[in-house]
mmCIF file of C-alpha atoms in Angstrom:
data_model
loop_
_atom_site.group_PDB
_atom_site.id
_atom_site.type_symbol
_atom_site.label_atom_id
_atom_site.label_comp_id
_atom_site.label_asym_id
_atom_site.label_seq_id
_atom_site.Cartn_x
_atom_site.Cartn_y
_atom_site.Cartn_z
ATOM 1 C CA MET A 297 259.996 170.863 106.302
ATOM 2 C CA ALA A 298 256.316 171.124 105.424
ATOM 3 C CA ARG A 299 253.521 170.712 107.939
ATOM 4 C CA LEU A 300 251.100 168.214 106.460
ATOM 5 C CA GLN A 301 247.664 166.815 107.192
ATOM 6 C CA CYS A 302 246.893 163.230 106.313
ATOM 7 C CA PRO A 303 243.681 162.986 104.226
ATOM 8 C CA ALA A 304 242.913 159.550 105.675
ATOM 9 C CA CYS A 305 243.238 160.136 109.426
ATOM 10 C CA ASP A 306 243.487 163.968 109.687
ATOM 11 C CA GLY A 307 246.703 163.600 111.668
ATOM 12 C CA ILE A 308 249.185 166.476 111.370
ATOM 13 C CA TYR A 309 252.908 165.920 111.010
ATOM 14 C CA ARG A 310 256.098 167.298 109.502
ATOM 15 C CA ASP A 311 257.676 165.419 106.617
ATOM 16 C CA VAL A 312 261.172 166.449 107.723
ATOM 17 C CA LEU A 313 262.047 166.577 111.411
ATOM 18 C CA ALA A 314 264.187 169.118 113.202
ATOM 19 C CA ASP A 315 267.283 166.924 112.850
ATOM 20 C CA GLY A 316 266.863 166.865 109.059
ATOM 21 C CA THR A 317 265.726 163.251 108.849
ATOM 22 C CA ARG A 318 262.574 162.314 106.990
ATOM 23 C CA TYR A 319 259.409 161.362 108.865
ATOM 24 C CA PHE A 320 257.241 158.615 107.461
ATOM 25 C CA HIS A 321 253.642 158.976 108.616
ATOM 26 C CA THR A 322 251.465 155.960 109.194
ATOM 27 C CA CYS A 323 247.787 156.240 110.068
ATOM 28 C CA PRO A 324 246.834 155.067 113.549
ATOM 29 C CA PRO A 325 244.166 152.405 113.958
ATOM 30 C CA ILE A 326 240.556 153.490 114.305
ATOM 31 C CA VAL A 327 238.848 153.089 117.667
ATOM 32 C CA SER A 328 235.276 151.794 117.629
ATOM 33 C CA ALA A 329 232.738 151.026 120.311
ATOM 34 C CA ARG A 330 230.097 148.323 120.396
ATOM 35 C CA VAL A 331 226.692 149.911 120.905
ATOM 36 C CA GLN A 332 223.074 148.832 120.849
ATOM 37 C CA ARG A 333 220.696 150.865 118.701
ATOM 38 C CA LEU A 334 217.056 149.974 118.136
ATOM 39 C CA GLY A 335 217.641 146.574 119.686
ATOM 40 C CA ALA A 336 220.589 145.578 117.507
ATOM 41 C CA TRP A 337 224.297 145.655 118.338
ATOM 42 C CA HIS A 338 226.636 147.583 116.049
ATOM 43 C CA VAL A 339 230.319 148.479 116.045
ATOM 44 C CA VAL A 340 230.626 152.200 115.311
ATOM 45 C CA PRO A 341 233.560 154.609 115.251
ATOM 46 C CA LEU A 342 233.968 156.508 118.488
ATOM 47 C CA ALA A 343 232.996 159.753 116.810
ATOM 48 C CA ASP A 344 229.601 158.261 115.892
ATOM 49 C CA VAL A 345 228.611 157.093 119.367
ATOM 50 C CA GLN A 346 225.311 158.729 120.409
ATOM 51 C CA PRO A 347 224.166 159.580 123.970
ATOM 52 C CA THR A 348 221.190 157.265 123.570
ATOM 53 C CA ASP A 349 223.308 154.284 122.504
ATOM 54 C CA VAL A 350 223.376 151.392 124.947
ATOM 55 C CA ILE A 351 226.814 150.112 125.913
ATOM 56 C CA ARG A 352 228.153 147.435 128.218
ATOM 57 C CA VAL A 353 230.216 148.720 131.119
ATOM 58 C CA GLN A 354 232.090 147.282 134.051
ATOM 59 C CA ARG A 355 230.553 148.890 137.153
ATOM 60 C CA GLY A 356 232.346 147.725 140.253
ATOM 61 C CA ARG A 357 232.389 143.946 139.941
ATOM 62 C CA ALA A 358 229.334 143.792 137.711
ATOM 63 C CA VAL A 359 228.891 144.098 133.974
ATOM 64 C CA VAL A 360 225.796 146.155 133.207
ATOM 65 C CA GLU A 361 224.162 147.791 130.234
ATOM 66 C CA THR A 362 223.590 151.540 130.304
ATOM 67 C CA THR A 363 223.157 154.372 127.882
ATOM 68 C CA VAL A 364 226.147 156.535 127.072
ATOM 69 C CA LEU A 365 224.345 159.450 128.700
ATOM 70 C CA LEU A 366 223.954 157.629 132.018
ATOM 71 C CA MET A 367 227.487 156.250 132.173
ATOM 72 C CA GLN A 368 229.066 156.801 135.614
ATOM 73 C CA PRO A 369 232.581 158.303 135.928
ATOM 74 C CA ASP A 370 233.989 155.055 137.304
ATOM 75 C CA ASP A 371 232.322 152.854 134.694
ATOM 76 C CA GLN A 372 234.652 151.185 132.264
ATOM 77 C CA ARG A 373 233.257 150.865 128.753
ATOM 78 C CA LEU A 374 233.691 147.334 127.466
ATOM 79 C CA ASP A 375 233.954 145.912 123.963
ATOM 80 C CA ASP A 376 235.981 148.753 122.407
ATOM 81 C CA ARG A 377 237.622 147.651 119.178
ATOM 82 C CA THR A 378 240.823 148.801 117.552
ATOM 83 C CA ALA A 379 241.053 148.007 113.872
ATOM 84 C CA PRO A 380 243.126 149.120 110.884
ATOM 85 C CA ARG A 381 241.732 152.329 109.428
ATOM 86 C CA PRO A 382 240.033 152.019 106.033
ATOM 87 C CA ASN A 383 242.261 153.636 103.384
ATOM 88 C CA ALA A 384 245.075 153.906 105.931
ATOM 89 C CA ARG A 385 248.213 155.521 104.550
ATOM 90 C CA ASN A 386 251.712 154.243 105.261
ATOM 91 C CA GLU A 387 254.456 156.500 103.947
ATOM 92 C CA ASN A 388 257.207 154.081 104.927
ATOM 93 C CA VAL A 389 259.143 152.783 101.965
ATOM 94 C CA LYS A 390 259.061 149.165 100.871
ATOM 95 C CA GLY A 391 262.805 148.668 101.212
ATOM 96 C CA GLY A 392 264.556 145.532 100.035
ATOM 97 C CA PRO A 393 266.660 145.076 96.926
ATOM 98 C CA GLY A 394 263.972 145.671 94.303
ATOM 99 C CA PRO A 395 263.717 148.703 92.019
ATOM 100 C CA ASP A 396 260.718 149.980 93.993
ATOM 101 C CA ALA A 397 262.612 150.005 97.301
ATOM 102 C CA SER A 398 261.867 153.713 97.782
ATOM 103 C CA ALA A 399 258.185 153.409 96.866
ATOM 104 C CA GLN A 400 255.763 154.048 99.716
ATOM 105 C CA ILE A 401 253.947 151.054 101.162
ATOM 106 C CA ALA A 402 250.502 152.695 100.989
ATOM 107 C CA PRO A 403 250.731 156.271 99.706
ATOM 108 C CA GLY A 404 246.995 156.952 99.356
ATOM 109 C CA ALA A 405 245.905 160.478 98.489
ATOM 110 C CA ASP A 406 248.440 163.276 98.780
ATOM 111 C CA PRO A 407 248.622 164.947 102.181
ATOM 112 C CA ILE A 408 247.480 168.562 102.488
ATOM 113 C CA VAL A 409 249.933 171.324 103.374
ATOM 114 C CA VAL A 410 248.696 173.226 106.432
ATOM 115 C CA PRO A 411 250.076 176.509 107.748
ATOM 116 C CA ASP A 412 252.437 176.474 110.679
ATOM 117 C CA SER A 413 250.088 178.491 112.820
ATOM 118 C CA GLY A 414 247.230 176.042 112.219
ATOM 119 C CA MET B 221 289.988 136.664 90.771
ATOM 120 C CA ARG B 222 292.837 135.613 88.545
ATOM 121 C CA ASP B 223 296.439 136.127 89.523
ATOM 122 C CA ALA B 224 298.276 139.247 88.513
ATOM 123 C CA PRO B 225 300.323 138.928 85.314
ATOM 124 C CA ALA B 226 303.803 137.565 85.990
ATOM 125 C CA ASP B 227 305.465 140.842 85.057
ATOM 126 C CA THR B 228 303.321 142.929 87.431
ATOM 127 C CA PRO B 229 305.455 144.499 90.147
ATOM 128 C CA GLN B 230 304.462 143.457 93.624
ATOM 129 C CA PRO B 231 303.584 146.357 95.873
ATOM 130 C CA LEU B 232 306.418 147.396 98.123
ATOM 131 C CA ILE B 233 304.000 147.732 101.024
ATOM 132 C CA ALA B 234 301.441 145.066 100.356
ATOM 133 C CA ALA B 235 298.000 145.413 101.825
ATOM 134 C CA PRO B 236 297.080 142.267 103.735
ATOM 135 C CA GLY B 237 295.153 140.019 101.387
ATOM 136 C CA GLY B 238 295.855 142.544 98.670
ATOM 137 C CA PHE B 239 293.589 142.586 95.667
ATOM 138 C CA TYR B 240 294.607 142.625 92.080
ATOM 139 C CA LEU B 241 291.870 144.377 90.121
ATOM 140 C CA ASP B 242 291.676 143.670 86.426
ATOM 141 C CA ALA B 243 289.214 144.550 83.685
ATOM 142 C CA GLU B 244 286.551 142.299 85.242
ATOM 143 C CA HIS B 245 286.950 143.369 88.852
ATOM 144 C CA HIS B 246 285.970 146.713 90.256
ATOM 145 C CA LEU B 247 284.980 148.409 93.458
ATOM 146 C CA ARG B 248 281.437 149.193 94.517
ATOM 147 C CA LEU B 249 280.415 151.629 97.227
ATOM 148 C CA LEU B 250 277.072 150.899 98.887
ATOM 149 C CA SER B 251 275.344 153.146 101.395
ATOM 150 C CA LEU B 252 272.369 153.129 103.727
ATOM 151 C CA ASN B 253 271.561 156.550 105.084
ATOM 152 C CA SER B 254 268.948 158.519 106.985
ATOM 153 C CA ALA B 255 270.606 161.946 107.182
ATOM 154 C CA ALA B 256 269.935 164.843 104.828
ATOM 155 C CA GLY B 257 272.479 166.326 102.434
ATOM 156 C CA VAL B 258 275.123 163.627 102.722
ATOM 157 C CA THR B 259 277.624 162.875 99.998
ATOM 158 C CA LEU B 260 280.374 160.305 100.249
ATOM 159 C CA THR B 261 283.624 159.960 98.393
ATOM 160 C CA VAL B 262 285.657 156.841 97.889
ATOM 161 C CA THR B 263 289.315 157.014 96.997
ATOM 162 C CA ALA B 264 291.477 154.107 95.954
ATOM 163 C CA GLN B 265 295.209 153.913 95.365
ATOM 164 C CA ILE B 266 296.219 151.461 92.640
ATOM 165 C CA MET B 267 299.690 150.277 91.626
ATOM 166 C CA LEU B 268 299.667 149.787 87.883
ATOM 167 C CA ALA B 269 301.600 147.087 86.042
ATOM 168 C CA SER B 270 304.186 149.738 85.230
ATOM 169 C CA GLY B 271 304.823 150.291 88.908
ATOM 170 C CA GLU B 272 303.186 153.709 88.805
ATOM 171 C CA VAL B 273 300.790 154.429 91.651
ATOM 172 C CA VAL B 274 297.586 156.258 90.721
ATOM 173 C CA TRP B 275 294.564 157.533 92.631
ATOM 174 C CA PHE B 276 290.928 157.047 91.734
ATOM 175 C CA THR B 277 288.178 159.150 93.277
ATOM 176 C CA GLN B 278 284.437 158.689 92.962
ATOM 177 C CA ALA B 279 281.607 160.661 94.582
ATOM 178 C CA HIS B 280 278.421 158.996 95.755
ATOM 179 C CA THR B 281 275.062 160.347 96.933
ATOM 180 C CA PRO B 282 273.188 158.113 99.392
ATOM 181 C CA ASN B 283 269.410 157.883 99.575
ATOM 182 C CA THR B 284 267.798 159.533 102.586
ATOM 183 C CA ASP B 285 265.196 156.843 103.280
ATOM 184 C CA ARG B 286 267.659 154.183 104.515
ATOM 185 C CA THR B 287 267.380 152.182 101.289
ATOM 186 C CA SER B 288 270.504 151.000 99.547
ATOM 187 C CA ALA B 289 272.304 153.166 96.986
ATOM 188 C CA ASN B 290 275.433 152.064 95.166
ATOM 189 C CA THR B 291 278.091 153.441 92.860
ATOM 190 C CA ASN B 292 280.560 151.366 90.884
ATOM 191 C CA VAL B 293 284.152 152.541 90.858
ATOM 192 C CA PHE B 294 286.000 151.446 87.741
ATOM 193 C CA VAL B 295 289.735 151.494 88.265
ATOM 194 C CA ALA B 296 292.718 150.568 86.127
ATOM 195 C CA ASP B 297 294.296 147.122 86.234
ATOM 196 C CA GLY B 298 296.600 146.921 89.195
ATOM 197 C CA TRP B 299 297.048 146.205 92.862
ATOM 198 C CA LEU B 300 294.694 147.875 95.263
ATOM 199 C CA MET B 301 296.975 149.540 97.790
ATOM 200 C CA ASN B 302 294.415 151.219 99.988
ATOM 201 C CA ALA B 303 290.907 152.627 99.884
ATOM 202 C CA THR B 304 289.051 155.201 101.924
ATOM 203 C CA ILE B 305 285.398 156.167 102.306
ATOM 204 C CA PHE B 306 284.779 159.593 103.774
ATOM 205 C CA VAL B 307 281.979 162.116 104.146
ATOM 206 C CA SER B 308 282.460 164.883 101.600
ATOM 207 C CA GLY B 309 279.154 166.638 102.251
ATOM 208 C CA GLY B 310 276.735 166.890 105.170
ATOM 209 C CA SER B 311 277.332 166.002 108.799
ATOM 210 C CA PRO B 312 275.904 162.577 109.594
ATOM 211 C CA ARG B 313 276.417 161.088 113.020
ATOM 212 C CA ILE B 314 277.194 157.513 114.020
ATOM 213 C CA GLY B 315 274.077 155.486 113.233
ATOM 214 C CA GLN B 316 273.010 157.567 110.232
ATOM 215 C CA THR B 317 275.278 156.778 107.270
ATOM 216 C CA PHE B 318 276.437 153.208 106.811
ATOM 217 C CA ALA B 319 278.867 152.515 103.978
ATOM 218 C CA ARG B 320 280.352 149.372 102.505
ATOM 219 C CA LEU B 321 283.076 148.891 99.910
ATOM 220 C CA ASP B 322 282.963 145.678 97.907
ATOM 221 C CA VAL B 323 285.108 144.090 95.265
ATOM 222 C CA ILE B 324 282.726 143.100 92.486
ATOM 223 C CA ARG B 325 283.016 141.098 89.318
ATOM 224 C CA GLY B 326 281.258 142.386 86.210
ATOM 225 C CA ARG B 327 280.020 145.755 85.036
ATOM 226 C CA THR B 328 276.379 145.121 84.187
ATOM 227 C CA GLY B 329 273.832 142.370 84.606
ATOM 228 C CA ALA B 330 274.705 139.719 87.149
ATOM 229 C CA ILE B 331 277.336 141.467 89.214
ATOM 230 C CA ILE B 332 278.911 139.206 91.799
ATOM 231 C CA THR B 333 280.291 140.494 95.080
ATOM 232 C CA MET B 334 283.675 138.873 95.615
ATOM 233 C CA ALA B 335 284.602 140.463 98.939
ATOM 234 C CA SER B 336 283.645 143.222 101.332
ATOM 235 C CA LEU B 337 286.646 145.326 102.222
ATOM 236 C CA LEU B 338 285.025 147.919 104.447
ATOM 237 C CA ALA B 339 281.732 148.304 106.267
ATOM 238 C CA GLY B 340 280.757 150.712 109.007
ATOM 239 C CA TYR B 341 279.338 154.095 109.873
ATOM 240 C CA VAL B 342 281.035 157.233 108.610
ATOM 241 C CA THR B 343 280.764 160.753 109.989
ATOM 242 C CA ALA B 344 282.318 164.071 109.097
ATOM 243 C CA PHE B 345 285.120 163.053 111.448
ATOM 244 C CA ASP B 346 285.273 159.256 111.156
ATOM 245 C CA ARG B 347 286.241 157.665 107.855
ATOM 246 C CA LEU B 348 286.677 154.047 106.838
ATOM 247 C CA VAL B 349 290.120 153.054 105.640
ATOM 248 C CA TRP B 350 291.153 149.753 104.082
ATOM 249 C CA PRO B 351 293.121 147.815 105.140
ATOM 250 C CA GLN B 352 293.155 149.375 108.634
ATOM 251 C CA ASN B 353 289.431 149.058 109.465
ATOM 252 C CA ALA B 354 287.665 145.717 109.703
ATOM 253 C CA PRO B 355 284.073 145.505 108.398
ATOM 254 C CA ARG B 356 281.449 146.096 111.091
ATOM 255 C CA SER B 357 277.726 145.373 111.294
ATOM 256 C CA SER B 358 275.304 148.301 111.055
ATOM 257 C CA VAL B 359 273.789 147.337 114.412
ATOM 258 C CA ALA B 360 277.094 147.029 116.272
ATOM 259 C CA GLY B 361 278.024 149.693 118.802
ATOM 260 C CA ARG B 362 275.913 152.666 119.740
ATOM 261 C CA GLY B 363 273.320 154.243 117.461
ATOM 262 C CA VAL B 364 272.348 157.836 116.937
ATOM 263 C CA LEU B 365 270.191 159.573 119.542
ATOM 264 C CA ARG B 366 267.133 161.079 117.902
ATOM 265 C CA SER B 367 264.249 163.127 119.214
ATOM 266 C CA VAL B 368 261.346 162.182 116.976
ATOM 267 C CA ALA B 369 258.180 164.295 116.740
ATOM 268 C CA GLY B 370 255.291 162.036 115.828
ATOM 269 C CA THR B 371 251.892 162.660 114.292
ATOM 270 C CA ASP B 372 249.408 164.877 116.126
ATOM 271 C CA PRO B 373 246.289 162.745 115.721
ATOM 272 C CA ALA B 374 242.725 163.929 115.235
ATOM 273 C CA ALA B 375 240.284 163.817 118.152
ATOM 274 C CA ASN B 376 239.205 160.382 119.427
ATOM 275 C CA THR B 377 242.299 158.858 117.869
ATOM 276 C CA GLU B 378 245.096 157.063 119.662
ATOM 277 C CA ILE B 379 248.708 157.861 118.976
ATOM 278 C CA SER B 380 250.591 155.326 116.878
ATOM 279 C CA GLU B 381 254.189 155.614 115.733
ATOM 280 C CA THR B 382 255.871 153.086 113.471
ATOM 281 C CA VAL B 383 259.581 152.295 113.323
ATOM 282 C CA PRO B 384 260.652 153.332 109.807
ATOM 283 C CA THR B 385 261.684 150.821 107.170
ATOM 284 C CA ASP B 386 265.281 149.621 107.637
ATOM 285 C CA ALA B 387 265.595 151.244 111.062
ATOM 286 C CA ARG B 388 266.080 149.684 114.457
ATOM 287 C CA TRP B 389 264.969 151.652 117.507
ATOM 288 C CA ARG B 390 265.697 151.397 121.183
ATOM 289 C CA VAL B 391 262.954 153.527 122.686
ATOM 290 C CA LEU B 392 264.189 155.505 125.684
ATOM 291 C CA ALA B 393 261.317 157.881 126.400
ATOM 292 C CA ILE B 394 257.909 158.930 125.100
ATOM 293 C CA GLN B 395 255.891 161.943 126.149
ATOM 294 C CA VAL B 396 252.421 162.918 125.002
ATOM 295 C CA ASN B 397 249.592 165.173 126.182
ATOM 296 C CA LEU B 398 245.969 164.092 126.415
ATOM 297 C CA VAL B 399 243.137 166.615 126.755
ATOM 298 C CA THR B 400 239.878 165.050 127.880
ATOM 299 C CA ASP B 401 236.479 166.432 126.988
ATOM 300 C CA ALA B 402 233.638 167.136 129.428
ATOM 301 C CA THR B 403 232.167 163.638 129.304
ATOM 302 C CA ALA B 404 232.124 162.318 132.866
ATOM 303 C CA ALA B 405 234.195 159.156 132.529
ATOM 304 C CA ASN B 406 237.581 158.171 133.882
ATOM 305 C CA ARG B 407 240.076 157.429 131.136
ATOM 306 C CA GLU B 408 243.078 155.209 131.660
ATOM 307 C CA VAL B 409 245.991 155.261 129.251
ATOM 308 C CA SER B 410 248.106 152.233 128.364
ATOM 309 C CA LEU B 411 251.144 152.188 126.129
ATOM 310 C CA LEU B 412 251.219 149.246 123.741
ATOM 311 C CA ILE B 413 254.128 147.971 121.725
ATOM 312 C CA ASP B 414 253.476 145.565 118.876
ATOM 313 C CA ASP B 415 255.164 144.073 115.834
ATOM 314 C CA GLY B 416 252.688 145.803 113.518
ATOM 315 C CA THR B 417 250.000 143.288 114.339
ATOM 316 C CA THR B 418 250.528 141.470 117.606
ATOM 317 C CA VAL B 419 251.006 143.215 120.948
ATOM 318 C CA PHE B 420 253.957 142.001 123.011
ATOM 319 C CA ALA B 421 254.191 144.664 125.713
ATOM 320 C CA ARG B 422 251.605 146.763 127.500
ATOM 321 C CA VAL B 423 252.259 149.441 130.108
ATOM 322 C CA PRO B 424 249.138 150.738 131.871
ATOM 323 C CA VAL B 425 249.717 154.082 133.556
ATOM 324 C CA GLY B 426 247.521 152.983 136.442
ATOM 325 C CA THR B 427 246.039 156.413 137.147
ATOM 326 C CA ASN B 428 242.620 157.690 136.167
ATOM 327 C CA HIS B 429 242.298 160.770 133.998
ATOM 328 C CA ALA B 430 238.982 162.506 134.631
ATOM 329 C CA ALA B 431 236.935 164.799 132.385
ATOM 330 C CA SER B 432 238.077 168.248 131.226
ATOM 331 C CA LEU B 433 241.705 167.830 132.224
ATOM 332 C CA THR B 434 245.034 168.053 130.431
ATOM 333 C CA ARG B 435 247.608 165.498 131.499
ATOM 334 C CA THR B 436 251.115 164.844 130.254
ATOM 335 C CA TYR B 437 252.028 161.178 129.996
ATOM 336 C CA SER B 438 255.734 160.568 130.342
ATOM 337 C CA PHE B 439 257.058 157.058 129.741
ATOM 338 C CA ALA B 440 260.762 156.503 130.249
ATOM 339 C CA THR B 441 263.204 153.748 131.029
ATOM 340 C CA ASN B 442 264.502 153.694 134.594
ATOM 341 C CA THR B 443 261.588 155.693 135.969
ATOM 342 C CA ALA B 444 258.980 154.858 138.575
ATOM 343 C CA ARG B 445 255.222 155.135 138.279
ATOM 344 C CA ASN B 446 253.725 158.354 139.575
ATOM 345 C CA THR B 447 250.966 157.645 142.106
ATOM 346 C CA ILE B 448 249.658 161.196 142.548
ATOM 347 C CA ALA B 449 246.556 161.476 140.367
ATOM 348 C CA GLN B 450 246.441 165.266 140.694
ATOM 349 C CA ASP B 451 249.907 165.697 139.243
ATOM 350 C CA PRO B 452 249.577 167.014 135.684
ATOM 351 C CA VAL B 453 252.509 164.832 134.658
ATOM 352 C CA LEU B 454 251.940 161.096 134.954
ATOM 353 C CA ASN B 455 255.066 158.953 134.806
ATOM 354 C CA ALA B 456 255.241 155.310 133.899
ATOM 355 C CA PRO B 457 258.154 152.936 133.372
ATOM 356 C CA LEU B 458 259.055 151.960 129.845
ATOM 357 C CA PRO B 459 260.462 148.489 129.288
ATOM 358 C CA GLU B 460 263.865 148.359 127.631
ATOM 359 C CA LEU B 461 262.903 147.112 124.180
ATOM 360 C CA VAL B 462 264.643 147.064 120.835
ATOM 361 C CA LEU B 463 262.192 147.374 117.959
ATOM 362 C CA GLY B 464 262.592 146.444 114.324
ATOM 363 C CA ASP B 465 261.079 148.226 111.338
ATOM 364 C CA GLY B 466 257.294 148.118 111.197
ATOM 365 C CA PHE B 467 256.975 147.731 114.954
ATOM 366 C CA ARG B 468 254.627 150.235 116.555
ATOM 367 C CA VAL B 469 254.452 152.234 119.764
ATOM 368 C CA ARG B 470 250.854 153.276 120.440
ATOM 369 C CA THR B 471 248.299 154.009 123.099
ATOM 370 C CA VAL B 472 245.052 152.356 124.059
ATOM 371 C CA THR B 473 242.774 154.456 126.226
ATOM 372 C CA THR B 474 239.939 153.067 128.291
ATOM 373 C CA ASN B 475 236.781 155.210 127.949
ATOM 374 C CA LEU B 476 238.277 157.413 125.230
ATOM 375 C CA GLN B 477 235.587 159.943 124.214
ATOM 376 C CA ALA B 478 234.611 161.501 120.908
ATOM 377 C CA THR B 479 236.427 164.806 121.482
ATOM 378 C CA ASP B 480 239.304 163.611 123.672
ATOM 379 C CA ASN B 481 242.451 164.761 121.955
ATOM 380 C CA TYR B 482 246.031 163.555 122.071
ATOM 381 C CA GLY B 483 248.858 165.869 121.067
ATOM 382 C CA ALA B 484 251.859 164.880 118.990
ATOM 383 C CA PRO B 485 254.048 162.399 120.857
ATOM 384 C CA GLN B 486 257.729 163.096 121.259
ATOM 385 C CA LEU B 487 260.028 160.077 121.331
ATOM 386 C CA LEU B 488 263.651 159.756 122.354
ATOM 387 C CA VAL B 489 265.150 156.804 120.511
ATOM 388 C CA GLU B 490 268.532 155.324 119.790
ATOM 389 C CA GLU B 491 268.530 154.400 116.115
ATOM 390 C CA TRP B 492 270.556 152.144 113.878
ATOM 391 C CA ILE B 493 270.182 151.324 110.218
ATOM 392 C CA GLU B 494 269.273 147.684 109.691
ATOM 393 C CA ASP B 495 268.943 146.355 106.166
#
């Protein structure tokens, strides 16, 4: 019952659950925002969004452009994207009748063991 | 299967549709299992041509990833009187260890399944006995109730849980915490259910989650939406859905920020094995 960290998404999980069954981690999709930098629009991961980036938001009934820094609490950021994560891992097995039925769908790099207190 | 030799004694208590097993016909035990530490044993009672009744016993270790494992049981020529599959190690519950007993033709290469005598879930208490028990589907009846701890994602990452290969889930409840950072923006959480690609159900919580707050999102069947934004626990109804392997339960969060952080989701599911 190791506590593991996925090298692709940094998610933390246990490979065996409390009821003794195995847990098969799959990486979640990556969330990106559409931002304007230096006059050009880009799609960047959420972690890379800068305060000076321009975004489109729904403000009341209007769609307006504003910087991230000047976003109002009730603004709703538009144009977010959810896409499969590059190098996403999928520990689920392939299944089926073939000899590789127990092979993982997308094993990727080995997960890292992390201490329980971490 | 060929007929028994003319001089073979007929069983005194014949099993319905009794099987005569000769050098070409054997038994095969197949299993699909998700529980840890399970071993199965199959026993078969055979009446030999001499009229003597003998027992055959074979142990079998299932896989723990729900993929198929099988063990051939080679018995002497004779009439199959009865057969039993029982749990000889571990304590699986209904929905965790599915077993099937086949009559097969051949030992290696192209083995042909001639008949399925038994199929169903076994537990430490419930065994499968031929000819008493009729074969059952792995998705018939009730499944096993499981509390599944999902992945605790990194910051600015949605939760996403996938139904394991060869499992079928009925999702009964999901709970997850979200801690928002200091960025002044109202987040709104929606639960999405998809087939791995295409979304077919979306449940918006319908309540804003402001900056620097911890909220617990609790989705459950037969529950009503919580309309009190200040309540640290936000309820939302969960549609009654049965999900096949590869289907996902995930969130999409409006205005999710760079250091917003979900905790590990906890799911209550009813699970079957589905090959």
